[in-house]
Amino acid sequence: NKNADLRKIPRPMWDALLKTVRCEIISFTRNEQIDAYVLSESSMFVSKRRWILKTCGSTTTLACLEPLLRLASEIAGYTEIEDLFYSRKNFKRPELQVSPHRGFEEEVAFLDSFFDDGRAYSLGAVNRDCWHLYTLSRGGGGKQLLMNNNNNVNNGTTNVNMNNLIESLQLPDPDQTIEILMTDLDPQVMAVFTKDVCNTGLEATQKSGIHKLIPGMVIDDYLFDPCGYSMNGVSKSGCYMTIHITPEPDFSYVSFESNVASSSYGDLITRVIDTFQPGKFIVTVFANKTSPAANVSRELEHLGTIAQWKRRDIQFSRFPTYDLTYAQYCKYPS
């Protein structure tokens, strides 16, 4: 169905889906390529063939799967899933989560109930900071799932990327995602994202320098009361960036994500960490074989230090259609 398009799904249906996740739409912007929603708990992006949900706190992210797949089939007109990625950093307070998010094993079991060819991975030291990932092995259960759905009408940050729902298998378009997850942030920098220092999201965006990270983005930002910040940026080409900030000193956290294409992310990483001054951060880069970022793992392998931050861990994983690079950095004493 060449007319299949996830953007056909109307706003009230998105509202109902997000209610199952325990969040709601705060703000919305769009262009010809992508719809971007700022949520009470992070962001959602919808384009013709891709759906991305980022959440935080004690949201129930995976509760969206059943209604999402039904909407993709019945409203948007899709019958197959090309790729799915569910990923998150290990929880700082796992005891605050609710089912099915009380542990990665429970999340994997839940996802396995939908997909018959899923694969689960953990990168990094599992007794320290690590990153969990669930994805599909190409040719697995995604196709079967949407067809079944059609025939049977019956924190840290979490990221669900339902990527490239397709009508037929073909050489994939270039695709890449860079994510930077930052903790132990500079309190003076974090103060910008409170109502004590700024009155609006725009003021926080400009005072922090966020608007300079990726030029050319149309920014939709929001400053929460009494503190906290979220923003989405979209470009005419369909690229996006999104940042979410929890500034409280005891559990400060910043997530940055973008699908901007590049054969080198060193400068972007440097701009991001210079802006937020984390004590430590994780970088992950997903890129498929046709992406300009396909060989970015070599760049990160040679970035043993970035300014004041020293790399403590690096891992590479090769999947059927994507390669993943994971690196962890810590600031060394001045």
GROMACS .gro file of C-alpha atoms in nm:
model
  334
    1ASN     CA    1   0.000   0.000   0.000
    2LYS     CA    2   0.192   0.304  -0.127
    3ASN     CA    3  -0.051   0.531   0.056
    4ALA     CA    4   0.039   0.388   0.398
    5ASP     CA    5   0.141   0.666   0.635
    6LEU     CA    6   0.161   0.676   1.016
    7ARG     CA    7   0.070   1.045   1.007
    8LYS     CA    8  -0.283   0.944   0.907
    9ILE     CA    9  -0.343   0.847   1.268
   10PRO     CA   10  -0.551   1.133   1.419
   11ARG     CA   11  -0.458   1.327   1.731
   12PRO     CA   12  -0.735   1.179   1.955
   13MET     CA   13  -0.599   0.829   1.888
   14TRP     CA   14  -0.248   0.939   1.986
   15ASP     CA   15  -0.395   1.095   2.302
   16ALA     CA   16  -0.560   0.763   2.391
   17LEU     CA   17  -0.243   0.564   2.319
   18LEU     CA   18  -0.030   0.795   2.534
   19LYS     CA   19  -0.279   0.767   2.818
   20THR     CA   20  -0.189   0.397   2.841
   21VAL     CA   21   0.175   0.504   2.880
   22ARG     CA   22   0.087   0.757   3.156
   23CYS     CA   23   0.181   1.073   2.970
   24GLU     CA   24   0.012   1.339   2.758
   25ILE     CA   25   0.084   1.582   2.476
   26ILE     CA   26   0.199   1.929   2.585
   27SER     CA   27   0.308   2.082   2.254
   28PHE     CA   28   0.321   1.995   1.885
   29THR     CA   29   0.510   2.104   1.574
   30ARG     CA   30   0.531   1.957   1.225
   31ASN     CA   31   0.668   1.999   0.876
   32GLU     CA   32   0.628   1.802   0.554
   33GLN     CA   33   0.851   1.522   0.682
   34ILE     CA   34   0.783   1.471   1.052
   35ASP     CA   35   0.539   1.542   1.336
   36ALA     CA   36   0.703   1.616   1.672
   37TYR     CA   37   0.523   1.607   2.006
   38VAL     CA   38   0.660   1.734   2.337
   39LEU     CA   39   0.509   1.515   2.609
   40SER     CA   40   0.466   1.546   2.983
   41GLU     CA   41   0.725   1.267   3.000
   42SER     CA   42   0.959   1.333   2.704
   43SER     CA   43   0.874   1.313   2.328
   44MET     CA   44   0.707   1.136   2.038
   45PHE     CA   45   0.800   1.160   1.669
   46VAL     CA   46   0.584   1.039   1.381
   47SER     CA   47   0.686   1.027   1.016
   48LYS     CA   48   0.555   0.829   0.722
   49ARG     CA   49   0.732   0.504   0.809
   50ARG     CA   50   0.879   0.560   1.155
   51TRP     CA   51   0.742   0.607   1.506
   52ILE     CA   52   0.957   0.703   1.805
   53LEU     CA   53   0.851   0.734   2.168
   54LYS     CA   54   1.089   0.854   2.438
   55THR     CA   55   0.969   0.845   2.796
   56CYS     CA   56   1.110   0.891   3.146
   57GLY     CA   57   1.008   0.847   3.507
   58SER     CA   58   0.769   0.564   3.589
   59THR     CA   59   0.585   0.560   3.257
   60THR     CA   60   0.464   0.227   3.118
   61THR     CA   61   0.621   0.259   2.776
   62LEU     CA   62   0.558  -0.094   2.650
   63ALA     CA   63   0.185  -0.066   2.721
   64CYS     CA   64   0.164   0.123   2.391
   65LEU     CA   65   0.257  -0.176   2.177
   66GLU     CA   66  -0.080  -0.339   2.128
   67PRO     CA   67  -0.272  -0.018   2.045
   68LEU     CA   68   0.016   0.110   1.831
   69LEU     CA   69   0.032  -0.199   1.615
   70ARG     CA   70  -0.343  -0.199   1.575
   71LEU     CA   71  -0.338   0.166   1.463
   72ALA     CA   72  -0.048   0.103   1.226
   73SER     CA   73  -0.246  -0.174   1.060
   74GLU     CA   74  -0.603  -0.045   1.066
   75ILE     CA   75  -0.549   0.331   1.022
   76ALA     CA   76  -0.203   0.384   0.872
   77GLY     CA   77  -0.223   0.088   0.632
   78TYR     CA   78   0.091  -0.108   0.724
   79THR     CA   79   0.119  -0.486   0.743
   80GLU     CA   80   0.491  -0.532   0.819
   81ILE     CA   81   0.758  -0.402   1.057
   82GLU     CA   82   1.110  -0.372   0.922
   83ASP     CA   83   1.287  -0.294   1.250
   84LEU     CA   84   1.207  -0.238   1.615
   85PHE     CA   85   1.438  -0.101   1.884
   86TYR     CA   86   1.357  -0.077   2.253
   87SER     CA   87   1.643   0.063   2.459
   88ARG     CA   88   1.717   0.227   2.790
   89LYS     CA   89   1.989   0.291   3.043
   90ASN     CA   90   1.972   0.085   3.361
   91PHE     CA   91   1.731   0.242   3.612
   92LYS     CA   92   1.873   0.441   3.901
   93ARG     CA   93   1.564   0.360   4.112
   94PRO     CA   94   1.423   0.034   3.969
   95GLU     CA   95   1.199  -0.015   4.273
   96LEU     CA   96   0.989   0.282   4.155
   97GLN     CA   97   0.897   0.115   3.825
   98VAL     CA   98   0.576  -0.077   3.762
   99SER     CA   99   0.506  -0.380   3.546
  100PRO     CA  100   0.622  -0.459   3.284
  101HIS     CA  101   0.923  -0.239   3.366
  102ARG     CA  102   1.038  -0.381   3.700
  103GLY     CA  103   1.344  -0.530   3.534
  104PHE     CA  104   1.492  -0.584   3.189
  105GLU     CA  105   1.410  -0.956   3.206
  106GLU     CA  106   1.041  -0.871   3.255
  107GLU     CA  107   1.053  -0.626   2.964
  108VAL     CA  108   1.211  -0.890   2.740
  109ALA     CA  109   0.946  -1.146   2.834
  110PHE     CA  110   0.674  -0.890   2.753
  111LEU     CA  111   0.827  -0.808   2.414
  112ASP     CA  112   0.876  -1.177   2.337
  113SER     CA  113   0.501  -1.223   2.379
  114PHE     CA  114   0.459  -0.997   2.073
  115PHE     CA  115   0.762  -1.086   1.864
  116ASP     CA  116   0.879  -1.440   1.791
  117ASP     CA  117   1.229  -1.345   1.679
  118GLY     CA  118   1.341  -1.076   1.924
  119ARG     CA  119   1.692  -1.047   2.065
  120ALA     CA  120   1.794  -0.883   2.395
  121TYR     CA  121   2.135  -0.734   2.476
  122SER     CA  122   2.306  -0.544   2.760
  123LEU     CA  123   2.613  -0.334   2.691
  124GLY     CA  124   2.850  -0.196   2.951
  125ALA     CA  125   2.919  -0.323   3.303
  126VAL     CA  126   2.591  -0.470   3.432
  127ASN     CA  127   2.688  -0.386   3.793
  128ARG     CA  128   2.741  -0.019   3.702
  129ASP     CA  129   2.612   0.200   3.419
  130CYS     CA  130   2.488  -0.010   3.131
  131TRP     CA  131   2.249   0.009   2.837
  132HIS     CA  132   1.979  -0.243   2.752
  133LEU     CA  133   1.853  -0.313   2.401
  134TYR     CA  134   1.581  -0.529   2.248
  135THR     CA  135   1.562  -0.557   1.871
  136LEU     CA  136   1.436  -0.789   1.600
  137SER     CA  137   1.637  -1.032   1.396
  138ARG     CA  138   1.548  -0.944   1.037
  139GLY     CA  139   1.276  -1.163   0.893
  140GLY     CA  140   1.137  -1.232   1.239
  141GLY     CA  141   0.805  -1.180   1.409
  142GLY     CA  142   0.724  -0.826   1.300
  143LYS     CA  143   0.553  -0.925   0.978
  144GLN     CA  144   0.352  -1.197   1.148
  145LEU     CA  145   0.250  -0.964   1.431
  146LEU     CA  146   0.090  -0.695   1.219
  147MET     CA  147  -0.089  -0.951   1.006
  148ASN     CA  148  -0.223  -1.119   1.321
  149ASN     CA  149  -0.332  -0.783   1.455
  150ASN     CA  150  -0.517  -0.713   1.133
  151ASN     CA  151  -0.697  -1.047   1.140
  152ASN     CA  152  -0.793  -1.036   1.507
  153VAL     CA  153  -0.977  -0.718   1.601
  154ASN     CA  154  -1.033  -0.799   1.960
  155ASN     CA  155   1.350   0.559   3.351
  156GLY     CA  156   1.630   0.694   3.311
  157THR     CA  157   1.500   0.757   2.945
  158THR     CA  158   1.328   0.481   2.753
  159ASN     CA  159   1.322   0.479   2.374
  160VAL     CA  160   1.089   0.274   2.152
  161ASN     CA  161   1.169   0.313   1.784
  162MET     CA  162   0.929   0.139   1.547
  163ASN     CA  163   1.146   0.201   1.246
  164ASN     CA  164   1.048   0.177   0.882
  165LEU     CA  165   0.715   0.002   0.865
  166ILE     CA  166   0.726  -0.118   0.508
  167GLU     CA  167   0.527  -0.267   0.225
  168SER     CA  168   0.811  -0.478   0.084
  169LEU     CA  169   1.176  -0.552   0.156
  170GLN     CA  170   1.414  -0.323  -0.031
  171LEU     CA  171   1.756  -0.165   0.006
  172PRO     CA  172   1.705   0.049   0.317
  173ASP     CA  173   1.732   0.426   0.316
  174PRO     CA  174   2.031   0.560   0.510
  175ASP     CA  175   1.942   0.566   0.879
  176GLN     CA  176   2.130   0.655   1.195
  177THR     CA  177   2.067   0.764   1.554
  178ILE     CA  178   2.308   0.914   1.803
  179GLU     CA  179   2.213   0.923   2.170
  180ILE     CA  180   2.406   1.085   2.456
  181LEU     CA  181   2.291   1.005   2.811
  182MET     CA  182   2.445   1.229   3.075
  183THR     CA  183   2.448   1.207   3.457
  184ASP     CA  184   2.614   1.387   3.751
  185LEU     CA  185   2.571   1.724   3.585
  186ASP     CA  186   2.709   2.064   3.684
  187PRO     CA  187   2.457   2.223   3.928
  188GLN     CA  188   2.517   2.571   3.785
  189VAL     CA  189   2.432   2.450   3.436
  190MET     CA  190   2.125   2.265   3.566
  191ALA     CA  191   1.998   2.576   3.746
  192VAL     CA  192   1.913   2.724   3.405
  193PHE     CA  193   1.637   2.465   3.373
  194THR     CA  194   1.444   2.585   3.677
  195LYS     CA  195   1.181   2.857   3.715
  196ASP     CA  196   1.415   3.028   3.963
  197VAL     CA  197   1.644   3.123   3.674
  198CYS     CA  198   1.430   3.117   3.359
  199ASN     CA  199   1.063   3.193   3.298
  200THR     CA  200   1.013   3.011   2.967
  201GLY     CA  201   1.149   2.726   2.762
  202LEU     CA  202   1.275   2.973   2.502
  203GLU     CA  203   1.476   3.158   2.766
  204ALA     CA  204   1.631   2.832   2.890
  205THR     CA  205   1.708   2.724   2.534
  206GLN     CA  206   1.892   3.046   2.455
  207LYS     CA  207   2.065   3.088   2.791
  208SER     CA  208   2.201   2.731   2.781
  209GLY     CA  209   2.307   2.742   2.416
  210ILE     CA  210   2.090   2.448   2.313
  211HIS     CA  211   1.983   2.632   1.998
  212LYS     CA  212   2.344   2.620   1.877
  213LEU     CA  213   2.391   2.243   1.901
  214ILE     CA  214   2.248   2.161   1.556
  215PRO     CA  215   2.185   2.471   1.345
  216GLY     CA  216   1.877   2.487   1.124
  217MET     CA  217   1.636   2.316   1.363
  218VAL     CA  218   1.291   2.460   1.431
  219ILE     CA  219   1.270   2.429   1.811
  220ASP     CA  220   0.967   2.357   2.026
  221ASP     CA  221   1.067   2.386   2.393
  222TYR     CA  222   0.899   2.369   2.732
  223LEU     CA  223   1.015   2.458   3.085
  224PHE     CA  224   0.830   2.274   3.359
  225ASP     CA  225   0.731   2.422   3.696
  226PRO     CA  226   0.926   2.425   3.926
  227CYS     CA  227   1.198   2.261   3.717
  228GLY     CA  228   1.266   2.034   3.421
  229TYR     CA  229   1.295   2.094   3.049
  230SER     CA  230   1.204   1.925   2.721
  231MET     CA  231   1.261   2.025   2.360
  232ASN     CA  232   1.215   1.890   2.011
  233GLY     CA  233   1.388   2.026   1.703
  234VAL     CA  234   1.298   1.936   1.344
  235SER     CA  235   1.456   2.030   1.013
  236LYS     CA  236   1.308   2.053   0.664
  237SER     CA  237   1.494   1.735   0.568
  238GLY     CA  238   1.311   1.533   0.835
  239CYS     CA  239   1.598   1.523   1.084
  240TYR     CA  240   1.513   1.568   1.449
  241MET     CA  241   1.683   1.635   1.779
  242THR     CA  242   1.536   1.601   2.126
  243ILE     CA  243   1.666   1.689   2.473
  244HIS     CA  244   1.514   1.612   2.813
  245ILE     CA  245   1.652   1.742   3.140
  246THR     CA  246   1.598   1.650   3.504
  247PRO     CA  247   1.802   1.914   3.690
  248GLU     CA  248   1.762   1.810   4.057
  249PRO     CA  249   2.111   1.772   4.211
  250ASP     CA  250   2.055   1.428   4.363
  251PHE     CA  251   1.954   1.266   4.033
  252SER     CA  252   2.043   1.509   3.755
  253TYR     CA  253   2.004   1.363   3.409
  254VAL     CA  254   2.013   1.486   3.049
  255SER     CA  255   1.933   1.287   2.736
  256PHE     CA  256   2.018   1.404   2.386
  257GLU     CA  257   1.915   1.223   2.069
  258SER     CA  258   1.925   1.300   1.696
  259ASN     CA  259   1.913   1.123   1.361
  260VAL     CA  260   2.126   1.386   1.186
  261ALA     CA  261   2.354   1.209   0.936
  262SER     CA  262   2.730   1.242   0.968
  263SER     CA  263   3.045   1.043   0.906
  264SER     CA  264   3.195   1.203   1.219
  265TYR     CA  265   3.014   1.282   1.544
  266GLY     CA  266   3.313   1.402   1.746
  267ASP     CA  267   3.230   1.772   1.711
  268LEU     CA  268   2.863   1.720   1.796
  269ILE     CA  269   2.948   1.513   2.104
  270THR     CA  270   3.191   1.783   2.216
  271ARG     CA  271   2.929   2.058   2.176
  272VAL     CA  272   2.672   1.860   2.373
  273ILE     CA  273   2.895   1.774   2.668
  274ASP     CA  274   3.046   2.125   2.676
  275THR     CA  275   2.690   2.259   2.703
  276PHE     CA  276   2.581   2.036   2.993
  277GLN     CA  277   2.908   1.948   3.171
  278PRO     CA  278   2.823   1.593   3.285
  279GLY     CA  279   3.033   1.399   3.531
  280LYS     CA  280   2.986   1.094   3.308
  281PHE     CA  281   2.802   1.007   2.990
  282ILE     CA  282   2.718   0.724   2.753
  283VAL     CA  283   2.720   0.757   2.374
  284THR     CA  284   2.539   0.513   2.149
  285VAL     CA  285   2.538   0.529   1.769
  286PHE     CA  286   2.311   0.310   1.558
  287ALA     CA  287   2.374   0.315   1.184
  288ASN     CA  288   2.266   0.092   0.898
  289LYS     CA  289   2.490  -0.016   0.615
  290THR     CA  290   2.389   0.268   0.379
  291SER     CA  291   2.436   0.547   0.637
  292PRO     CA  292   2.722   0.798   0.629
  293ALA     CA  293   2.770   0.697   0.994
  294ALA     CA  294   2.830   0.331   0.908
  295ASN     CA  295   3.197   0.354   1.006
  296VAL     CA  296   3.164   0.592   1.301
  297SER     CA  297   3.276   0.312   1.535
  298ARG     CA  298   3.631   0.371   1.414
  299GLU     CA  299   3.607   0.737   1.513
  300LEU     CA  300   3.484   0.656   1.864
  301GLU     CA  301   3.751   0.391   1.900
  302HIS     CA  302   4.014   0.662   1.853
  303LEU     CA  303   3.839   0.912   2.083
  304GLY     CA  304   4.000   0.789   2.402
  305THR     CA  305   3.956   1.135   2.552
  306ILE     CA  306   3.719   1.419   2.468
  307ALA     CA  307   3.835   1.738   2.638
  308GLN     CA  308   3.811   1.660   3.015
  309TRP     CA  309   3.636   1.325   2.966
  310LYS     CA  310   3.816   0.993   2.943
  311ARG     CA  311   3.667   0.682   2.787
  312ARG     CA  312   3.615   0.396   3.033
  313ASP     CA  313   3.438   0.143   2.811
  314ILE     CA  314   3.363   0.080   2.444
  315GLN     CA  315   3.176  -0.203   2.272
  316PHE     CA  316   3.066  -0.279   1.918
  317SER     CA  317   2.774  -0.495   1.810
  318ARG     CA  318   2.682  -0.598   1.456
  319PHE     CA  319   2.321  -0.677   1.377
  320PRO     CA  320   2.173  -0.797   1.048
  321THR     CA  321   2.092  -0.445   0.924
  322TYR     CA  322   2.248  -0.208   1.181
  323ASP     CA  323   2.575  -0.165   1.366
  324LEU     CA  324   2.582  -0.031   1.721
  325THR     CA  325   2.867   0.147   1.895
  326TYR     CA  326   2.852   0.201   2.273
  327ALA     CA  327   3.104   0.415   2.463
  328GLN     CA  328   3.115   0.542   2.820
  329TYR     CA  329   3.313   0.843   2.938
  330CYS     CA  330   3.389   0.995   3.280
  331LYS     CA  331   3.529   1.334   3.366
  332TYR     CA  332   3.871   1.303   3.522
  333PRO     CA  333   3.970   1.528   3.815
  334SER     CA  334   4.081   1.879   3.719
   0.00000   0.00000   0.00000
